[in-house]
Amino acid sequence: MKTYLITGGAGFIGSTLSERILKDGNRVIAIDSFNDFYDYRIKLNNVLEANKKSLDFSSDLKDENVKALKNLVDSENYKLEYVDIRDLKELERIFKENKIDTVIHLAGLGGVRPSIEDPLLYEEVNVRGTNNIFEVMRRTGVKKILAASSSSVYGNNESVPFKETDIVDFAISPYAASKKANEVLAHTYHHLFNIDVVMLRFFTVFGPRQRPDLAIYKFTKLIDEGKEIPFFGDGSTSRDYTYVDDIVKGVMLLANYVENNSNVYEISNIGGSDPVSLKEMVEVIEEVLGKEAKINRLPMQPGDVNRTYADLTKIKNLVGYEADNTFKEGIEKFVKWYFEKVKK
Ligand SMILES: NC(=O)c1ccc[n+]([C@@H]2O[C@H](COP(=O)([O-])OP(=O)(O)OC[C@H]3O[C@@H](n4cnc5c(N)ncnc54)[C@H](O)[C@@H]3O)[C@@H](O)[C@H]2O)c1
């Protein structure tokens, strides 16, 4: 049995990954601050679902609710740590108390637009927080980590599809800059302290438990309710959407790789490799919902990239990864979840 420490374990990707690790018979230590970037109660539910448990929260207070959750879910195979990754002391306590095989570091602030509103916070959480994780690994001798980067590091890369060998020195948002900084920090700790690292460049992830601030969730809700959707630009911007189970599949294949090899520093795209334009994205949601969208045309937003498109040659060669879900199949699963769990 292996022990995975997952930061951001109550989030969208972290809870889906936890569920898979538990299903495989391994152990999870989940660190999360349950921050209010979006409603923290969604994250309480994510943890419950990952552990196949349910609980009616009676309190209005976050601290009490997280405590009640922890009492319910903590077990031999799962441990919840209500901790902020900016708190080095608490991280050190957790790393000393547990025998950790592999760290999967997903905690952080997502989102390009909010990062433009508050660049210093993104630096504080995403860069200092990530540095803390590497530092505590150095101090306690944990040697294997996979950490979330992002396709945003490619900025407005001219050549497509985006390859890991492309130069990514031209970030166009504080969020992207923080993720690029993480890749550089990770290399430093690898070089100096023999930490084996895979940096994960996720391409727009979607699916059940998706963050409500992201387009697919927002559009599904608004179209279903007959409300206008904000439509930025002429609809030709495109994204390489990746269904969350495919992200989990890629992360676990790469985890296996980092666990079974030494002297590893790799950066890997994980995508669907089938870019979909904004216009097509809306059409697919309309088709699956059986409802027509009301469109509110708005200018392109600063910081948004024109397109993302993952070259998957590297991850294919390294670990045999291929995405299993088409965009439409993913949307069908997302919409099913939305009606079963959110709308009810
Ligand atoms: N979802 C995507 O499309 C996407 C794309 C590229 C990269 N990523 C990256 O993947 C990671 C996970 O993304 P997600 O979509 O699951 O987001 P999410 O917001 O659902 O999950 C992140 C989790 O981290 C926690 N967190 C935030 N700040 C923290 C702190 N200071 N200390 C402890 N926990 C903290 C949050 O409470 C949340 O539960 C992030 O690093 C994100 O930048 C996501």
mmCIF file of C-alpha atoms and ligand atoms in Angstrom:
data_model
loop_
_atom_site.group_PDB
_atom_site.id
_atom_site.type_symbol
_atom_site.label_atom_id
_atom_site.label_comp_id
_atom_site.label_asym_id
_atom_site.label_seq_id
_atom_site.Cartn_x
_atom_site.Cartn_y
_atom_site.Cartn_z
ATOM 1 C CA MET A 1 0.000 0.000 0.000
ATOM 2 C CA LYS A 2 1.344 3.445 -0.977
ATOM 3 C CA THR A 3 0.664 6.736 0.771
ATOM 4 C CA TYR A 4 -0.067 9.750 -1.414
ATOM 5 C CA LEU A 5 -0.107 13.217 0.084
ATOM 6 C CA ILE A 6 -2.450 15.337 -2.021
ATOM 7 C CA THR A 7 -2.492 19.096 -1.515
ATOM 8 C CA GLY A 8 -5.723 20.707 -2.663
ATOM 9 C CA GLY A 9 -7.303 17.323 -1.901
ATOM 10 C CA ALA A 10 -10.775 18.818 -1.377
ATOM 11 C CA GLY A 11 -10.762 20.566 -4.756
ATOM 12 C CA PHE A 12 -12.123 19.472 -8.112
ATOM 13 C CA ILE A 13 -9.117 17.529 -9.389
ATOM 14 C CA GLY A 14 -7.761 16.620 -5.925
ATOM 15 C CA SER A 15 -10.965 14.929 -4.761
ATOM 16 C CA THR A 16 -11.387 13.012 -8.038
ATOM 17 C CA LEU A 17 -7.801 11.834 -7.769
ATOM 18 C CA SER A 18 -8.296 10.857 -4.098
ATOM 19 C CA GLU A 19 -11.291 8.748 -5.052
ATOM 20 C CA ARG A 20 -9.225 6.873 -7.647
ATOM 21 C CA ILE A 21 -6.301 6.322 -5.240
ATOM 22 C CA LEU A 22 -8.634 4.946 -2.560
ATOM 23 C CA LYS A 23 -10.277 2.697 -5.158
ATOM 24 C CA ASP A 24 -6.837 1.348 -6.091
ATOM 25 C CA GLY A 25 -6.365 0.344 -2.418
ATOM 26 C CA ASN A 26 -3.827 3.026 -1.558
ATOM 27 C CA ARG A 27 -3.793 5.678 1.168
ATOM 28 C CA VAL A 28 -4.492 9.426 0.918
ATOM 29 C CA ILE A 29 -3.482 12.301 3.149
ATOM 30 C CA ALA A 30 -5.428 15.307 1.863
ATOM 31 C CA ILE A 31 -4.306 18.825 2.750
ATOM 32 C CA ASP A 32 -6.729 21.666 2.067
ATOM 33 C CA SER A 33 -7.483 25.128 3.464
ATOM 34 C CA PHE A 34 -11.085 25.063 2.153
ATOM 35 C CA ASN A 35 -10.536 28.596 0.898
ATOM 36 C CA ASP A 36 -13.434 30.740 -0.321
ATOM 37 C CA PHE A 37 -12.290 31.134 -3.914
ATOM 38 C CA TYR A 38 -15.595 29.398 -4.545
ATOM 39 C CA ASP A 39 -18.166 28.128 -2.004
ATOM 40 C CA TYR A 40 -16.180 25.984 0.438
ATOM 41 C CA ARG A 41 -19.236 23.754 1.025
ATOM 42 C CA ILE A 42 -18.732 22.321 -2.474
ATOM 43 C CA LYS A 43 -15.356 21.104 -1.200
ATOM 44 C CA LEU A 44 -16.931 19.522 1.893
ATOM 45 C CA ASN A 45 -19.081 17.550 -0.524
ATOM 46 C CA ASN A 46 -16.126 16.630 -2.729
ATOM 47 C CA VAL A 47 -14.422 15.020 0.278
ATOM 48 C CA LEU A 48 -17.624 13.212 1.275
ATOM 49 C CA GLU A 49 -18.078 11.850 -2.250
ATOM 50 C CA ALA A 50 -14.449 10.759 -2.528
ATOM 51 C CA ASN A 51 -14.950 8.798 0.706
ATOM 52 C CA LYS A 52 -18.446 7.521 -0.227
ATOM 53 C CA LYS A 53 -19.927 9.126 2.885
ATOM 54 C CA SER A 54 -22.712 11.610 3.588
ATOM 55 C CA LEU A 55 -23.274 14.103 6.382
ATOM 56 C CA ASP A 56 -25.751 16.899 7.132
ATOM 57 C CA PHE A 57 -23.745 19.897 8.279
ATOM 58 C CA SER A 58 -25.628 21.629 11.078
ATOM 59 C CA SER A 59 -23.270 24.563 11.680
ATOM 60 C CA ASP A 60 -22.860 27.851 9.812
ATOM 61 C CA LEU A 61 -19.208 27.953 10.795
ATOM 62 C CA LYS A 62 -16.590 26.660 8.401
ATOM 63 C CA ASP A 63 -14.191 25.493 11.141
ATOM 64 C CA GLU A 64 -16.885 23.399 12.815
ATOM 65 C CA ASN A 65 -18.021 21.900 9.534
ATOM 66 C CA VAL A 66 -14.513 20.922 8.506
ATOM 67 C CA LYS A 67 -13.975 19.374 11.961
ATOM 68 C CA ALA A 68 -17.184 17.360 11.642
ATOM 69 C CA LEU A 69 -16.077 16.243 8.186
ATOM 70 C CA LYS A 70 -12.658 15.242 9.469
ATOM 71 C CA ASN A 71 -14.210 13.191 12.299
ATOM 72 C CA LEU A 72 -16.296 11.324 9.770
ATOM 73 C CA VAL A 73 -13.757 10.644 7.022
ATOM 74 C CA ASP A 74 -10.491 10.075 8.899
ATOM 75 C CA SER A 75 -9.671 6.380 8.759
ATOM 76 C CA GLU A 76 -6.825 3.982 8.141
ATOM 77 C CA ASN A 77 -6.784 4.923 4.443
ATOM 78 C CA TYR A 78 -7.738 8.581 4.451
ATOM 79 C CA LYS A 79 -6.691 11.536 6.539
ATOM 80 C CA LEU A 80 -7.880 15.112 6.141
ATOM 81 C CA GLU A 81 -5.559 17.953 7.186
ATOM 82 C CA TYR A 82 -7.214 21.387 7.375
ATOM 83 C CA VAL A 83 -4.025 23.306 6.692
ATOM 84 C CA ASP A 84 -2.846 26.200 4.530
ATOM 85 C CA ILE A 85 0.214 25.474 2.390
ATOM 86 C CA ARG A 86 1.600 28.877 3.413
ATOM 87 C CA ASP A 87 2.019 27.432 6.926
ATOM 88 C CA LEU A 88 5.434 25.778 6.811
ATOM 89 C CA LYS A 89 5.310 24.619 10.450
ATOM 90 C CA GLU A 90 2.070 22.723 9.983
ATOM 91 C CA LEU A 91 3.359 21.185 6.757
ATOM 92 C CA GLU A 92 6.459 20.027 8.589
ATOM 93 C CA ARG A 93 4.304 18.438 11.288
ATOM 94 C CA ILE A 94 2.295 16.490 8.674
ATOM 95 C CA PHE A 95 5.382 15.342 6.781
ATOM 96 C CA LYS A 96 7.023 14.194 10.035
ATOM 97 C CA GLU A 97 3.935 12.379 11.336
ATOM 98 C CA ASN A 98 3.392 10.318 8.181
ATOM 99 C CA LYS A 99 5.434 8.068 5.950
ATOM 100 C CA ILE A 100 4.732 9.619 2.559
ATOM 101 C CA ASP A 101 5.632 7.871 -0.695
ATOM 102 C CA THR A 102 4.531 10.446 -3.253
ATOM 103 C CA VAL A 103 3.311 14.032 -3.089
ATOM 104 C CA ILE A 104 0.728 15.270 -5.591
ATOM 105 C CA HIS A 105 0.676 19.026 -5.194
ATOM 106 C CA LEU A 106 -2.514 20.593 -6.556
ATOM 107 C CA ALA A 107 -3.313 23.276 -3.954
ATOM 108 C CA GLY A 108 -3.293 26.768 -5.302
ATOM 109 C CA LEU A 109 -5.324 29.536 -6.802
ATOM 110 C CA GLY A 110 -6.623 28.940 -10.314
ATOM 111 C CA GLY A 111 -8.063 31.434 -12.737
ATOM 112 C CA VAL A 112 -6.494 33.952 -15.062
ATOM 113 C CA ARG A 113 -8.911 36.845 -14.511
ATOM 114 C CA PRO A 114 -8.873 36.871 -10.674
ATOM 115 C CA SER A 115 -5.063 36.763 -10.795
ATOM 116 C CA ILE A 116 -5.080 40.093 -12.644
ATOM 117 C CA GLU A 117 -7.172 41.545 -9.780
ATOM 118 C CA ASP A 118 -4.776 40.319 -7.076
ATOM 119 C CA PRO A 119 -1.335 39.351 -8.422
ATOM 120 C CA LEU A 120 0.368 39.429 -5.010
ATOM 121 C CA LEU A 121 -2.010 36.858 -3.565
ATOM 122 C CA TYR A 122 -1.244 34.514 -6.482
ATOM 123 C CA GLU A 123 2.451 34.913 -5.821
ATOM 124 C CA GLU A 124 1.936 34.304 -2.089
ATOM 125 C CA VAL A 125 -0.180 31.153 -2.440
ATOM 126 C CA ASN A 126 1.070 29.611 -5.683
ATOM 127 C CA VAL A 127 4.766 30.448 -5.474
ATOM 128 C CA ARG A 128 5.515 30.623 -1.727
ATOM 129 C CA GLY A 129 3.082 27.786 -1.008
ATOM 130 C CA THR A 130 4.772 25.581 -3.612
ATOM 131 C CA ASN A 131 8.213 26.529 -2.344
ATOM 132 C CA ASN A 132 7.053 25.449 1.137
ATOM 133 C CA ILE A 133 6.085 22.017 -0.202
ATOM 134 C CA PHE A 134 9.503 21.488 -1.816
ATOM 135 C CA GLU A 135 11.253 22.860 1.266
ATOM 136 C CA VAL A 136 9.426 20.534 3.623
ATOM 137 C CA MET A 137 10.264 17.610 1.308
ATOM 138 C CA ARG A 138 13.936 18.610 1.498
ATOM 139 C CA ARG A 139 13.759 18.811 5.292
ATOM 140 C CA THR A 140 12.002 15.474 5.774
ATOM 141 C CA GLY A 141 13.566 13.440 2.958
ATOM 142 C CA VAL A 142 10.453 12.816 0.838
ATOM 143 C CA LYS A 143 11.719 12.361 -2.721
ATOM 144 C CA LYS A 144 8.847 11.999 -5.200
ATOM 145 C CA ILE A 145 6.442 14.711 -6.330
ATOM 146 C CA LEU A 146 4.046 15.589 -9.132
ATOM 147 C CA ALA A 147 2.855 19.201 -9.122
ATOM 148 C CA ALA A 148 0.230 21.133 -11.047
ATOM 149 C CA SER A 149 1.450 23.568 -13.633
ATOM 150 C CA SER A 150 -0.864 24.769 -16.386
ATOM 151 C CA SER A 151 -1.246 25.139 -20.140
ATOM 152 C CA SER A 152 -1.366 28.896 -19.385
ATOM 153 C CA VAL A 153 2.442 28.920 -19.296
ATOM 154 C CA TYR A 154 2.365 28.697 -23.120
ATOM 155 C CA GLY A 155 0.796 32.180 -23.298
ATOM 156 C CA ASN A 156 -0.013 33.107 -26.891
ATOM 157 C CA ASN A 157 2.380 30.478 -28.265
ATOM 158 C CA GLU A 158 2.451 30.785 -32.059
ATOM 159 C CA SER A 159 3.171 27.175 -33.006
ATOM 160 C CA VAL A 160 0.570 24.510 -32.366
ATOM 161 C CA PRO A 161 0.201 21.996 -30.887
ATOM 162 C CA PHE A 162 2.057 23.173 -27.741
ATOM 163 C CA LYS A 163 5.150 21.115 -26.979
ATOM 164 C CA GLU A 164 6.981 20.872 -23.669
ATOM 165 C CA THR A 165 10.152 21.996 -25.477
ATOM 166 C CA ASP A 166 8.576 25.306 -26.620
ATOM 167 C CA ILE A 167 9.963 28.416 -24.957
ATOM 168 C CA VAL A 168 7.547 29.593 -22.266
ATOM 169 C CA ASP A 169 9.141 32.835 -21.126
ATOM 170 C CA PHE A 170 6.248 35.049 -22.166
ATOM 171 C CA ALA A 171 3.471 34.610 -19.603
ATOM 172 C CA ILE A 172 0.494 36.927 -20.077
ATOM 173 C CA SER A 173 -1.128 36.694 -16.623
ATOM 174 C CA PRO A 174 0.060 36.583 -12.989
ATOM 175 C CA TYR A 175 -1.483 33.093 -12.753
ATOM 176 C CA ALA A 176 0.626 31.831 -15.682
ATOM 177 C CA ALA A 177 3.718 33.530 -14.249
ATOM 178 C CA SER A 178 3.164 31.775 -10.897
ATOM 179 C CA LYS A 179 2.926 28.379 -12.619
ATOM 180 C CA LYS A 180 6.077 29.006 -14.660
ATOM 181 C CA ALA A 181 7.825 30.038 -11.410
ATOM 182 C CA ASN A 182 6.769 26.691 -9.902
ATOM 183 C CA GLU A 183 8.411 24.797 -12.765
ATOM 184 C CA VAL A 184 11.663 26.710 -12.206
ATOM 185 C CA LEU A 185 11.561 26.176 -8.425
ATOM 186 C CA ALA A 186 10.901 22.480 -8.933
ATOM 187 C CA HIS A 187 13.962 22.173 -11.141
ATOM 188 C CA THR A 188 16.113 23.870 -8.527
ATOM 189 C CA TYR A 189 15.031 21.401 -5.810
ATOM 190 C CA HIS A 190 15.531 18.508 -8.220
ATOM 191 C CA HIS A 191 19.023 19.680 -9.120
ATOM 192 C CA LEU A 192 20.198 20.478 -5.608
ATOM 193 C CA PHE A 193 18.371 17.908 -3.472
ATOM 194 C CA ASN A 194 17.651 14.925 -5.775
ATOM 195 C CA ILE A 195 13.907 15.326 -5.617
ATOM 196 C CA ASP A 196 12.193 13.480 -8.490
ATOM 197 C CA VAL A 197 9.605 15.719 -10.111
ATOM 198 C CA VAL A 198 6.959 15.701 -12.803
ATOM 199 C CA MET A 199 5.379 19.091 -13.502
ATOM 200 C CA LEU A 200 1.873 18.618 -14.882
ATOM 201 C CA ARG A 201 0.700 21.038 -17.545
ATOM 202 C CA PHE A 202 -3.061 20.498 -17.359
ATOM 203 C CA PHE A 203 -5.182 21.719 -20.263
ATOM 204 C CA THR A 204 -8.611 23.150 -19.258
ATOM 205 C CA VAL A 205 -10.084 20.426 -17.071
ATOM 206 C CA PHE A 206 -13.823 19.812 -16.881
ATOM 207 C CA GLY A 207 -16.283 17.275 -15.510
ATOM 208 C CA PRO A 208 -18.301 16.462 -12.386
ATOM 209 C CA ARG A 209 -17.287 18.648 -9.353
ATOM 210 C CA GLN A 210 -15.845 21.234 -11.724
ATOM 211 C CA ARG A 211 -15.263 24.679 -10.256
ATOM 212 C CA PRO A 212 -18.435 26.767 -10.667
ATOM 213 C CA ASP A 213 -16.402 29.773 -11.847
ATOM 214 C CA LEU A 214 -15.350 27.970 -15.034
ATOM 215 C CA ALA A 215 -17.061 28.429 -18.397
ATOM 216 C CA ILE A 216 -18.607 24.985 -18.932
ATOM 217 C CA TYR A 217 -20.286 25.024 -15.516
ATOM 218 C CA LYS A 218 -21.438 28.640 -15.843
ATOM 219 C CA PHE A 219 -22.761 28.146 -19.379
ATOM 220 C CA THR A 220 -24.606 24.939 -18.504
ATOM 221 C CA LYS A 221 -26.342 26.643 -15.581
ATOM 222 C CA LEU A 222 -27.204 29.832 -17.498
ATOM 223 C CA ILE A 223 -28.439 28.055 -20.636
ATOM 224 C CA ASP A 224 -30.533 25.675 -18.529
ATOM 225 C CA GLU A 225 -32.069 28.642 -16.658
ATOM 226 C CA GLY A 226 -32.772 30.504 -19.919
ATOM 227 C CA LYS A 227 -30.351 33.325 -18.979
ATOM 228 C CA GLU A 228 -27.803 35.130 -21.159
ATOM 229 C CA ILE A 229 -24.275 33.741 -21.355
ATOM 230 C CA PRO A 230 -21.263 36.100 -21.507
ATOM 231 C CA PHE A 231 -19.547 35.316 -24.816
ATOM 232 C CA PHE A 232 -16.085 36.854 -25.098
ATOM 233 C CA GLY A 233 -14.735 37.632 -28.575
ATOM 234 C CA ASP A 234 -16.056 36.208 -31.854
ATOM 235 C CA GLY A 235 -16.212 32.588 -30.661
ATOM 236 C CA SER A 236 -13.078 31.482 -32.494
ATOM 237 C CA THR A 237 -10.870 31.225 -29.370
ATOM 238 C CA SER A 238 -10.328 27.552 -28.628
ATOM 239 C CA ARG A 239 -9.381 25.323 -25.721
ATOM 240 C CA ASP A 240 -8.030 21.821 -25.466
ATOM 241 C CA TYR A 241 -10.623 20.640 -22.930
ATOM 242 C CA THR A 242 -9.685 17.591 -20.888
ATOM 243 C CA TYR A 243 -12.198 15.417 -19.078
ATOM 244 C CA VAL A 244 -11.238 15.051 -15.416
ATOM 245 C CA ASP A 245 -10.987 11.229 -15.510
ATOM 246 C CA ASP A 246 -8.415 11.572 -18.299
ATOM 247 C CA ILE A 247 -6.434 13.997 -16.137
ATOM 248 C CA VAL A 248 -6.565 11.486 -13.269
ATOM 249 C CA LYS A 249 -5.479 8.707 -15.630
ATOM 250 C CA GLY A 250 -2.501 10.784 -16.834
ATOM 251 C CA VAL A 251 -1.478 11.792 -13.311
ATOM 252 C CA MET A 252 -1.535 8.183 -12.061
ATOM 253 C CA LEU A 253 0.478 6.934 -15.062
ATOM 254 C CA LEU A 254 3.059 9.660 -14.390
ATOM 255 C CA ALA A 255 3.007 8.902 -10.643
ATOM 256 C CA ASN A 256 3.908 5.326 -11.475
ATOM 257 C CA TYR A 257 6.698 6.633 -13.704
ATOM 258 C CA VAL A 258 8.207 8.909 -11.059
ATOM 259 C CA GLU A 259 7.949 6.173 -8.411
ATOM 260 C CA ASN A 260 9.810 3.646 -10.557
ATOM 261 C CA ASN A 261 12.585 5.870 -11.891
ATOM 262 C CA SER A 262 15.342 7.948 -10.376
ATOM 263 C CA ASN A 263 16.820 11.286 -11.367
ATOM 264 C CA VAL A 264 13.516 12.444 -12.875
ATOM 265 C CA TYR A 265 12.699 16.004 -13.842
ATOM 266 C CA GLU A 266 9.974 16.046 -16.466
ATOM 267 C CA ILE A 267 7.386 18.533 -17.611
ATOM 268 C CA SER A 268 4.373 16.875 -19.193
ATOM 269 C CA ASN A 269 1.274 18.113 -20.967
ATOM 270 C CA ILE A 270 -1.961 16.340 -20.068
ATOM 271 C CA GLY A 271 -4.711 17.236 -22.492
ATOM 272 C CA GLY A 272 -7.460 15.912 -24.686
ATOM 273 C CA SER A 273 -5.621 17.026 -27.834
ATOM 274 C CA ASP A 274 -8.854 17.949 -29.580
ATOM 275 C CA PRO A 275 -9.308 21.733 -29.357
ATOM 276 C CA VAL A 276 -12.867 23.030 -29.354
ATOM 277 C CA SER A 277 -13.779 26.633 -30.216
ATOM 278 C CA LEU A 278 -15.935 28.704 -27.872
ATOM 279 C CA LYS A 279 -18.687 28.622 -30.511
ATOM 280 C CA GLU A 280 -18.524 24.803 -30.753
ATOM 281 C CA MET A 281 -18.426 24.476 -26.977
ATOM 282 C CA VAL A 282 -21.701 26.387 -26.656
ATOM 283 C CA GLU A 283 -23.261 24.327 -29.479
ATOM 284 C CA VAL A 284 -22.384 21.029 -27.761
ATOM 285 C CA ILE A 285 -23.838 22.210 -24.429
ATOM 286 C CA GLU A 286 -26.994 23.394 -26.257
ATOM 287 C CA GLU A 287 -27.308 20.001 -27.956
ATOM 288 C CA VAL A 288 -26.827 17.990 -24.758
ATOM 289 C CA LEU A 289 -29.223 20.218 -22.776
ATOM 290 C CA GLY A 290 -31.715 20.430 -25.644
ATOM 291 C CA LYS A 291 -31.930 24.213 -25.078
ATOM 292 C CA GLU A 292 -30.776 27.240 -27.037
ATOM 293 C CA ALA A 293 -28.276 29.722 -25.596
ATOM 294 C CA LYS A 294 -28.971 33.444 -25.341
ATOM 295 C CA ILE A 295 -25.690 35.105 -26.207
ATOM 296 C CA ASN A 296 -24.324 38.353 -24.751
ATOM 297 C CA ARG A 297 -21.352 39.307 -26.969
ATOM 298 C CA LEU A 298 -18.458 40.936 -25.117
ATOM 299 C CA PRO A 299 -14.886 41.910 -26.084
ATOM 300 C CA MET A 300 -11.955 39.513 -25.467
ATOM 301 C CA GLN A 301 -10.666 39.675 -21.875
ATOM 302 C CA PRO A 302 -7.109 40.717 -21.071
ATOM 303 C CA GLY A 303 -4.911 37.780 -20.038
ATOM 304 C CA ASP A 304 -6.982 35.236 -21.977
ATOM 305 C CA VAL A 305 -5.032 33.267 -24.543
ATOM 306 C CA ASN A 306 -6.362 32.716 -28.069
ATOM 307 C CA ARG A 307 -6.028 28.973 -28.098
ATOM 308 C CA THR A 308 -4.571 26.008 -26.279
ATOM 309 C CA TYR A 309 -3.677 22.732 -27.936
ATOM 310 C CA ALA A 310 -1.643 19.996 -26.266
ATOM 311 C CA ASP A 311 0.972 17.991 -28.096
ATOM 312 C CA LEU A 312 0.708 14.617 -26.355
ATOM 313 C CA THR A 313 3.702 12.912 -27.982
ATOM 314 C CA LYS A 314 5.781 13.114 -24.818
ATOM 315 C CA ILE A 315 3.243 11.639 -22.387
ATOM 316 C CA LYS A 316 2.359 8.969 -24.969
ATOM 317 C CA ASN A 317 6.008 7.932 -25.299
ATOM 318 C CA LEU A 318 6.724 8.184 -21.586
ATOM 319 C CA VAL A 319 3.725 6.305 -20.161
ATOM 320 C CA GLY A 320 1.388 5.364 -23.038
ATOM 321 C CA TYR A 321 -1.271 7.994 -22.196
ATOM 322 C CA GLU A 322 -4.272 8.581 -24.404
ATOM 323 C CA ALA A 323 -7.464 10.452 -23.513
ATOM 324 C CA ASP A 324 -10.507 8.152 -23.323
ATOM 325 C CA ASN A 325 -13.281 10.757 -23.513
ATOM 326 C CA THR A 326 -14.276 12.981 -26.423
ATOM 327 C CA PHE A 327 -15.437 16.495 -25.583
ATOM 328 C CA LYS A 328 -19.068 15.564 -26.211
ATOM 329 C CA GLU A 329 -18.893 12.436 -24.036
ATOM 330 C CA GLY A 330 -17.379 14.548 -21.258
ATOM 331 C CA ILE A 331 -20.137 17.147 -21.546
ATOM 332 C CA GLU A 332 -22.790 14.425 -21.394
ATOM 333 C CA LYS A 333 -21.275 13.105 -18.141
ATOM 334 C CA PHE A 334 -20.915 16.623 -16.741
ATOM 335 C CA VAL A 335 -24.539 17.537 -17.525
ATOM 336 C CA LYS A 336 -25.787 14.256 -16.014
ATOM 337 C CA TRP A 337 -23.868 15.063 -12.810
ATOM 338 C CA TYR A 338 -25.147 18.652 -12.838
ATOM 339 C CA PHE A 339 -28.772 17.495 -12.874
ATOM 340 C CA GLU A 340 -28.261 14.668 -10.377
ATOM 341 C CA LYS A 341 -26.078 16.431 -7.802
ATOM 342 C CA VAL A 342 -26.351 20.196 -8.233
ATOM 343 C CA LYS A 343 -29.811 20.957 -9.517
ATOM 344 C CA LYS A 344 -31.632 17.964 -7.969
HETATM 345 N N1 LIG B 1 -9.090 23.027 -13.495
HETATM 346 C C1 LIG B 1 -8.307 23.363 -14.516
HETATM 347 O O1 LIG B 1 -8.757 23.544 -15.650
HETATM 348 C C2 LIG B 1 -6.822 23.502 -14.321
HETATM 349 C C3 LIG B 1 -6.012 23.741 -15.462
HETATM 350 C C4 LIG B 1 -4.642 23.902 -15.295
HETATM 351 C C5 LIG B 1 -4.091 23.815 -14.022
HETATM 352 N N2 LIG B 1 -4.886 23.591 -12.941
HETATM 353 C C6 LIG B 1 -4.264 23.528 -11.605
HETATM 354 O O2 LIG B 1 -4.612 22.315 -10.985
HETATM 355 C C7 LIG B 1 -4.724 22.500 -9.584
HETATM 356 C C8 LIG B 1 -6.082 22.013 -9.084
HETATM 357 O O3 LIG B 1 -7.106 22.734 -9.747
HETATM 358 P P1 LIG B 1 -8.665 22.508 -9.488
HETATM 359 O O4 LIG B 1 -9.360 22.821 -10.748
HETATM 360 O O5 LIG B 1 -8.894 21.210 -8.816
HETATM 361 O O6 LIG B 1 -8.952 23.732 -8.505
HETATM 362 P P2 LIG B 1 -9.745 23.793 -7.123
HETATM 363 O O7 LIG B 1 -9.805 25.247 -6.773
HETATM 364 O O8 LIG B 1 -11.013 23.029 -7.203
HETATM 365 O O9 LIG B 1 -8.764 23.042 -6.126
HETATM 366 C C9 LIG B 1 -7.696 23.666 -5.482
HETATM 367 C C10 LIG B 1 -7.791 23.336 -4.004
HETATM 368 O O10 LIG B 1 -6.673 23.956 -3.353
HETATM 369 C C11 LIG B 1 -7.120 24.485 -2.119
HETATM 370 N N3 LIG B 1 -6.252 25.589 -1.735
HETATM 371 C C12 LIG B 1 -6.150 26.812 -2.319
HETATM 372 N N4 LIG B 1 -5.261 27.551 -1.664
HETATM 373 C C13 LIG B 1 -4.771 26.782 -0.664
HETATM 374 C C14 LIG B 1 -3.836 26.999 0.359
HETATM 375 N N5 LIG B 1 -3.207 28.172 0.491
HETATM 376 N N6 LIG B 1 -3.555 25.996 1.218
HETATM 377 C C15 LIG B 1 -4.199 24.789 1.111
HETATM 378 N N7 LIG B 1 -5.110 24.545 0.166
HETATM 379 C C16 LIG B 1 -5.403 25.520 -0.692
HETATM 380 C C17 LIG B 1 -8.541 24.967 -2.390
HETATM 381 O O11 LIG B 1 -9.313 25.082 -1.189
HETATM 382 C C18 LIG B 1 -9.055 23.910 -3.343
HETATM 383 O O12 LIG B 1 -9.750 22.886 -2.665
HETATM 384 C C19 LIG B 1 -4.463 23.986 -9.325
HETATM 385 O O13 LIG B 1 -3.109 24.143 -8.977
HETATM 386 C C20 LIG B 1 -4.740 24.617 -10.669
HETATM 387 O O14 LIG B 1 -4.019 25.822 -10.851
HETATM 388 C C21 LIG B 1 -6.237 23.424 -13.058
#
